[in-house]
Every structure is written in C-alpha cells, then in structure tokens.
mmCIF file of C-alpha atoms in Angstrom:
data_model
loop_
_atom_site.group_PDB
_atom_site.id
_atom_site.type_symbol
_atom_site.label_atom_id
_atom_site.label_comp_id
_atom_site.label_asym_id
_atom_site.label_seq_id
_atom_site.Cartn_x
_atom_site.Cartn_y
_atom_site.Cartn_z
ATOM 1 C CA ILE K 1 150.734 75.797 124.494
ATOM 2 C CA GLY K 2 147.853 75.258 122.162
ATOM 3 C CA THR K 3 146.336 75.247 118.289
ATOM 4 C CA PRO K 4 149.405 77.735 115.906
ATOM 5 C CA LEU K 5 147.220 79.710 113.759
ATOM 6 C CA GLY K 6 149.610 79.934 111.115
ATOM 7 C CA LEU K 7 149.164 84.196 111.334
ATOM 8 C CA GLY K 8 151.294 86.032 108.359
ATOM 9 C CA ASP K 9 152.500 89.330 108.907
ATOM 10 C CA ASP K 10 149.354 92.328 108.753
ATOM 11 C CA ALA K 11 146.836 88.935 109.483
ATOM 12 C CA GLY K 12 144.186 88.159 111.231
ATOM 13 C CA VAL K 13 141.517 84.960 112.208
ATOM 14 C CA VAL K 14 138.262 84.728 114.367
ATOM 15 C CA VAL K 15 137.549 82.401 116.494
ATOM 16 C CA PRO K 16 134.916 80.759 118.618
ATOM 17 C CA LEU K 17 135.123 80.968 122.111
ATOM 18 C CA PRO K 18 133.986 78.299 124.855
ATOM 19 C CA PHE K 19 131.485 81.169 126.547
ATOM 20 C CA ASP K 20 129.663 84.308 125.865
ATOM 21 C CA PHE K 21 131.812 87.525 127.492
ATOM 22 C CA LYS K 22 131.011 90.701 128.279
ATOM 23 C CA PHE K 23 133.391 93.571 126.248
ATOM 24 C CA TYR K 24 131.877 97.206 127.973
ATOM 25 C CA GLY K 25 129.171 95.818 128.492
ATOM 26 C CA VAL K 26 127.768 93.875 124.901
ATOM 27 C CA PHE K 27 128.709 90.217 125.095
ATOM 28 C CA HIS K 28 130.567 88.247 122.316
ATOM 29 C CA ASN K 29 130.891 84.658 121.595
ATOM 30 C CA GLU K 30 133.359 84.708 119.166
ATOM 31 C CA VAL K 31 137.055 86.852 119.213
ATOM 32 C CA GLY K 32 139.596 88.305 116.139
ATOM 33 C CA ILE K 33 142.846 87.282 116.766
ATOM 34 C CA SER K 34 145.856 89.830 114.865
ATOM 35 C CA SER K 35 148.699 89.017 114.266
ATOM 36 C CA ASN K 36 150.161 92.018 115.448
ATOM 37 C CA GLY K 37 149.317 91.488 119.000
ATOM 38 C CA TYR K 38 145.881 92.348 119.971
ATOM 39 C CA LEU K 39 142.540 90.928 120.115
ATOM 40 C CA SER K 40 139.515 92.800 118.306
ATOM 41 C CA PHE K 41 134.884 91.530 118.211
ATOM 42 C CA GLY K 42 134.676 94.523 115.408
ATOM 43 C CA SER K 43 136.130 93.371 111.586
ATOM 44 C CA ASP K 44 139.962 95.196 111.633
ATOM 45 C CA LEU K 45 142.766 92.220 111.887
ATOM 46 C CA THR K 46 145.614 93.821 109.943
ATOM 47 C CA ASP K 47 146.440 97.161 111.559
ATOM 48 C CA PHE K 48 150.101 97.527 112.257
ATOM 49 C CA SER K 49 150.382 101.107 113.046
ATOM 50 C CA ASN K 50 149.972 101.423 116.456
ATOM 51 C CA ASP K 51 148.084 103.941 118.068
ATOM 52 C CA ALA K 52 146.627 105.758 122.029
ATOM 53 C CA ILE K 53 143.504 104.471 123.551
ATOM 54 C CA PRO K 54 141.079 105.591 123.193
ATOM 55 C CA ASP K 55 141.050 106.968 119.289
ATOM 56 C CA PRO K 56 138.346 106.517 117.093
ATOM 57 C CA PHE K 57 139.738 104.942 114.231
ATOM 58 C CA ASP K 58 139.769 101.237 113.625
ATOM 59 C CA PRO K 59 140.449 98.309 115.411
ATOM 60 C CA ASN K 60 137.675 99.364 118.267
ATOM 61 C CA ASP K 61 136.109 96.932 120.485
ATOM 62 C CA LEU K 62 139.523 96.338 121.395
ATOM 63 C CA ILE K 63 142.194 94.641 123.852
ATOM 64 C CA ALA K 64 145.729 95.072 122.503
ATOM 65 C CA PRO K 65 148.039 92.947 125.297
ATOM 66 C CA PHE K 66 151.252 93.873 122.874
ATOM 67 C CA TRP K 67 150.096 95.844 120.362
ATOM 68 C CA ASP K 68 152.639 96.650 117.429
ATOM 69 C CA ASP K 69 153.894 95.963 113.760
ATOM 70 C CA LEU K 70 154.821 91.753 114.889
ATOM 71 C CA ALA K 71 156.015 89.974 112.167
ATOM 72 C CA PRO K 72 155.359 85.705 113.214
ATOM 73 C CA ASN K 73 155.597 84.997 109.552
ATOM 74 C CA ASN K 74 159.617 85.850 109.833
ATOM 75 C CA ARG K 75 159.815 84.008 113.428
ATOM 76 C CA GLY K 76 158.279 82.504 116.556
ATOM 77 C CA GLU K 77 154.159 81.339 116.412
ATOM 78 C CA VAL K 78 150.417 82.785 117.180
ATOM 79 C CA TYR K 79 148.832 79.990 119.336
ATOM 80 C CA HIS K 80 145.763 79.562 120.617
ATOM 81 C CA TYR K 81 144.425 77.306 123.457
ATOM 82 C CA GLU K 82 140.650 77.092 125.079
ATOM 83 C CA ASP K 83 140.329 75.581 128.475
ATOM 84 C CA PRO K 84 138.487 71.741 128.623
ATOM 85 C CA ALA K 85 136.692 72.973 131.269
ATOM 86 C CA GLY K 86 135.369 76.216 129.208
ATOM 87 C CA GLY K 87 136.776 78.290 132.728
ATOM 88 C CA TYR K 88 139.041 80.187 129.659
ATOM 89 C CA VAL K 89 140.013 81.476 126.794
ATOM 90 C CA VAL K 90 144.868 81.989 126.130
ATOM 91 C CA VAL K 91 146.275 83.516 123.039
ATOM 92 C CA GLN K 92 150.097 82.913 122.880
ATOM 93 C CA TRP K 93 152.298 85.224 120.789
ATOM 94 C CA ASP K 94 155.266 83.261 121.076
ATOM 95 C CA ASP K 95 159.127 84.630 120.008
ATOM 96 C CA VAL K 96 157.607 86.855 117.430
ATOM 97 C CA PRO K 97 160.098 90.203 116.128
ATOM 98 C CA ARG K 98 159.393 92.807 115.143
ATOM 99 C CA PHE K 99 158.536 93.586 111.497
ATOM 100 C CA ALA K 100 161.388 95.960 110.703
ATOM 101 C CA ASP K 101 163.178 94.401 113.904
ATOM 102 C CA LEU K 102 163.962 90.846 114.131
ATOM 103 C CA ALA K 103 166.680 91.376 116.748
ATOM 104 C CA THR K 104 163.484 91.363 119.366
ATOM 105 C CA SER K 105 161.589 88.716 120.018
ATOM 106 C CA ALA K 106 158.206 88.736 122.494
ATOM 107 C CA THR K 107 156.134 85.768 124.408
ATOM 108 C CA PHE K 108 153.507 86.963 125.250
ATOM 109 C CA GLN K 109 149.993 86.089 126.039
ATOM 110 C CA VAL K 110 146.356 87.644 126.568
ATOM 111 C CA ILE K 111 144.117 84.890 128.417
ATOM 112 C CA LEU K 112 139.756 86.388 128.663
ATOM 113 C CA PHE K 113 138.476 84.139 131.382
ATOM 114 C CA ALA K 114 134.854 83.457 131.698
ATOM 115 C CA ASN K 115 133.801 86.640 133.623
ATOM 116 C CA GLY K 116 134.619 89.294 132.316
ATOM 117 C CA THR K 117 138.040 89.229 133.532
ATOM 118 C CA ILE K 118 141.136 90.156 131.075
ATOM 119 C CA LYS K 119 145.100 88.978 132.169
ATOM 120 C CA TYR K 120 148.393 90.334 130.427
ATOM 121 C CA GLN K 121 151.236 88.501 131.054
ATOM 122 C CA TYR K 122 154.959 88.889 129.472
ATOM 123 C CA LEU K 123 156.789 85.560 130.060
ATOM 124 C CA SER K 124 160.080 86.916 127.312
ATOM 125 C CA MET K 125 160.388 90.755 126.142
ATOM 126 C CA SER K 126 163.759 91.721 124.389
ATOM 127 C CA GLY K 127 165.191 94.026 122.183
ATOM 128 C CA THR K 128 162.734 97.490 120.971
ATOM 129 C CA LEU K 129 160.322 97.977 123.801
ATOM 130 C CA ASP K 130 159.280 101.375 123.479
ATOM 131 C CA SER K 131 156.528 101.278 120.940
ATOM 132 C CA GLU K 132 153.435 99.299 121.425
ATOM 133 C CA THR K 133 149.813 99.989 122.993
ATOM 134 C CA ILE K 134 148.452 98.154 125.299
ATOM 135 C CA GLY K 135 144.643 98.081 127.116
ATOM 136 C CA ILE K 136 141.326 97.979 125.891
ATOM 137 C CA GLU K 137 139.005 99.905 123.907
ATOM 138 C CA ASN K 138 135.332 99.967 123.485
ATOM 139 C CA VAL K 139 133.223 99.677 120.369
ATOM 140 C CA ASP K 140 133.211 103.674 118.750
ATOM 141 C CA GLY K 141 137.405 104.102 120.788
ATOM 142 C CA SER K 142 135.495 107.419 122.837
ATOM 143 C CA VAL K 143 136.335 104.620 125.921
ATOM 144 C CA GLY K 144 139.351 103.346 126.666
ATOM 145 C CA LEU K 145 141.769 101.651 129.395
ATOM 146 C CA GLU K 146 145.361 102.641 128.591
ATOM 147 C CA VAL K 147 147.613 101.285 129.970
ATOM 148 C CA ALA K 148 151.106 101.888 128.494
ATOM 149 C CA PHE K 149 151.873 103.770 125.018
ATOM 150 C CA ASN K 150 155.067 103.956 123.271
ATOM 151 C CA THR K 151 157.303 103.359 125.963
ATOM 152 C CA GLU K 152 159.449 101.282 128.530
ATOM 153 C CA TYR K 153 156.600 99.387 130.329
ATOM 154 C CA VAL K 154 157.150 95.432 129.537
ATOM 155 C CA HIS K 155 159.322 93.687 131.285
ATOM 156 C CA ASP K 156 159.923 89.994 131.724
ATOM 157 C CA LEU K 157 157.393 88.307 133.910
ATOM 158 C CA LEU K 158 154.873 91.201 134.245
ATOM 159 C CA ALA K 159 151.332 90.207 134.647
ATOM 160 C CA VAL K 160 148.313 93.105 134.572
ATOM 161 C CA MET K 161 144.728 91.904 135.788
ATOM 162 C CA ILE K 162 142.302 94.299 133.347
ATOM 163 C CA THR K 163 138.724 93.290 135.651
ATOM 164 C CA PRO K 164 136.077 96.777 134.644
ATOM 165 C CA TRP K 165 133.077 95.001 134.140
ATOM 166 C CA TRP K 166 131.477 95.074 137.091
ATOM 167 C CA LEU K 167 133.041 98.932 138.580
ATOM 168 C CA ALA K 168 132.528 102.038 137.012
ATOM 169 C CA THR K 169 132.729 105.606 138.016
ATOM 170 C CA ASN K 170 132.304 109.011 137.138
ATOM 171 C CA PRO K 171 134.052 110.838 135.658
ATOM 172 C CA ILE K 172 136.307 107.745 133.697
ATOM 173 C CA VAL K 173 139.741 110.145 133.451
ATOM 174 C CA GLY K 174 140.849 112.916 135.378
ATOM 175 C CA THR K 175 144.845 114.094 136.466
ATOM 176 C CA VAL K 176 144.800 115.562 139.976
ATOM 177 C CA PRO K 177 147.038 117.748 140.607
ATOM 178 C CA GLY K 178 150.251 117.645 143.477
ATOM 179 C CA GLY K 179 148.238 118.019 147.620
ATOM 180 C CA ASN K 180 144.398 119.516 145.889
ATOM 181 C CA ASN K 181 141.414 116.322 145.502
ATOM 182 C CA ALA K 182 138.460 115.519 143.330
ATOM 183 C CA ASP K 183 135.134 113.482 143.989
ATOM 184 C CA VAL K 184 134.848 110.515 141.985
ATOM 185 C CA ASP K 185 131.858 108.468 141.526
ATOM 186 C CA VAL K 186 131.853 104.936 142.227
ATOM 187 C CA TRP K 187 128.823 102.405 141.385
ATOM 188 C CA PHE K 188 129.608 98.845 141.564
ATOM 189 C CA ILE K 189 127.386 96.754 139.036
ATOM 190 C CA THR K 190 126.574 93.335 140.942
ATOM 191 C CA ASP K 191 124.020 92.494 138.044
ATOM 192 C CA GLY K 192 125.836 88.467 136.961
ATOM 193 C CA LEU K 193 128.368 89.270 140.060
ATOM 194 C CA GLY K 194 128.564 86.045 141.917
ATOM 195 C CA GLN K 195 128.499 85.645 146.522
ATOM 196 C CA GLY K 196 132.190 86.203 147.563
ATOM 197 C CA PRO K 197 134.510 88.810 147.795
ATOM 198 C CA HIS K 198 135.490 90.827 144.718
ATOM 199 C CA THR K 199 139.082 92.725 144.100
ATOM 200 C CA GLY K 200 140.235 95.436 141.451
#
C-alpha cells in the first residue's frame, strides 16, 4: 500500500513527486495530501467543508477523488506510494470514516501518472455517500471539471480517469437542450504528446 502518513483530523502533508506533473499548464514537483480526501498544489490542506467545482475559495489547484470531512484519526490510514520506476504516484485513503459518521467506510485512491493523467479508484465505499466533491480545479478556482457534487455517485470497484492536458474545448462548459445542437471548437495540444493512439 505504501508509507502511512499518520494524518490527524483536518491535517495535511506535502510530499515530493518523482516527476514534474503538469496540471492546468503548470508543472509541479510536489503535492499536498489532505486527510479530507483531496490533493492540492496550493496551501490549504485542512478544508473539511466540500464545495462545488469550480469555486474561487480555497482549496484550489485541486485534485479531489472524494473531498469531504473525513477522519483517519478515528480509524483507517492515508498512504503514499511511489512507483520505483517513477511512472506514477498513489495516495490511498484506507477504511477512513466520515468525521460525523463513523459507520461510513471509504477505501479509495488517486493515481498521478507522469504523463499528466489522473485516475480515481474506489475499492470499497459504504455508509453516507451523497456528500462529497469529485473533480479537479485550477489555481484560482475559475476553471474545473466537476465529476460529482453531493450526490450518490461512487460505488465499489468504480474507476474514473481524467486526461485533460492534451485536449481543449471552447466553450469549456454548457448545456444543450434535447433536440437542439451547438458548435464546440476542439483543440488537440501536441506539445509533449508522444506518438501513437491517444484516447480521452
């Protein structure tokens, strides 16, 4: 599983990355891990009150596999693992309950790959599962990808992969009513993109 971080309630720690991780166009060589189910390249690692994405309030520069008021000090542990070959980093919340609901048990992880891909994996999720934020958000909270917010979305053996770094659209968000259509411009960003097929 990796190295136990021993995080208390509403606590965080910054760890080095074995590669430069590109996130919203900026390279990072370290990441903060919060006990409350998120990573951040910013300074706020203690926020227990999850928000919708995007949102200008901290935490920003956010990678949120399951952001809510979690309590690894009551049960469970948060682990950090680096691939010996340097290709990826794993952070896992293992059997962690909610602060206000110790009957909840959440075992999930986020994997950061050297190519910029982000993967969320949910092994075992039980109890209260309709209060969480899942997604990513840029440095000032002006742009983000909200996968789920305060809804029953996660379940056992779910995986979510985010590969945003080589594809861009305009507009970046919108709604098209049934029976209608809308034009969307799509750019493929080939800088740093290797040869071969790419899916997203």
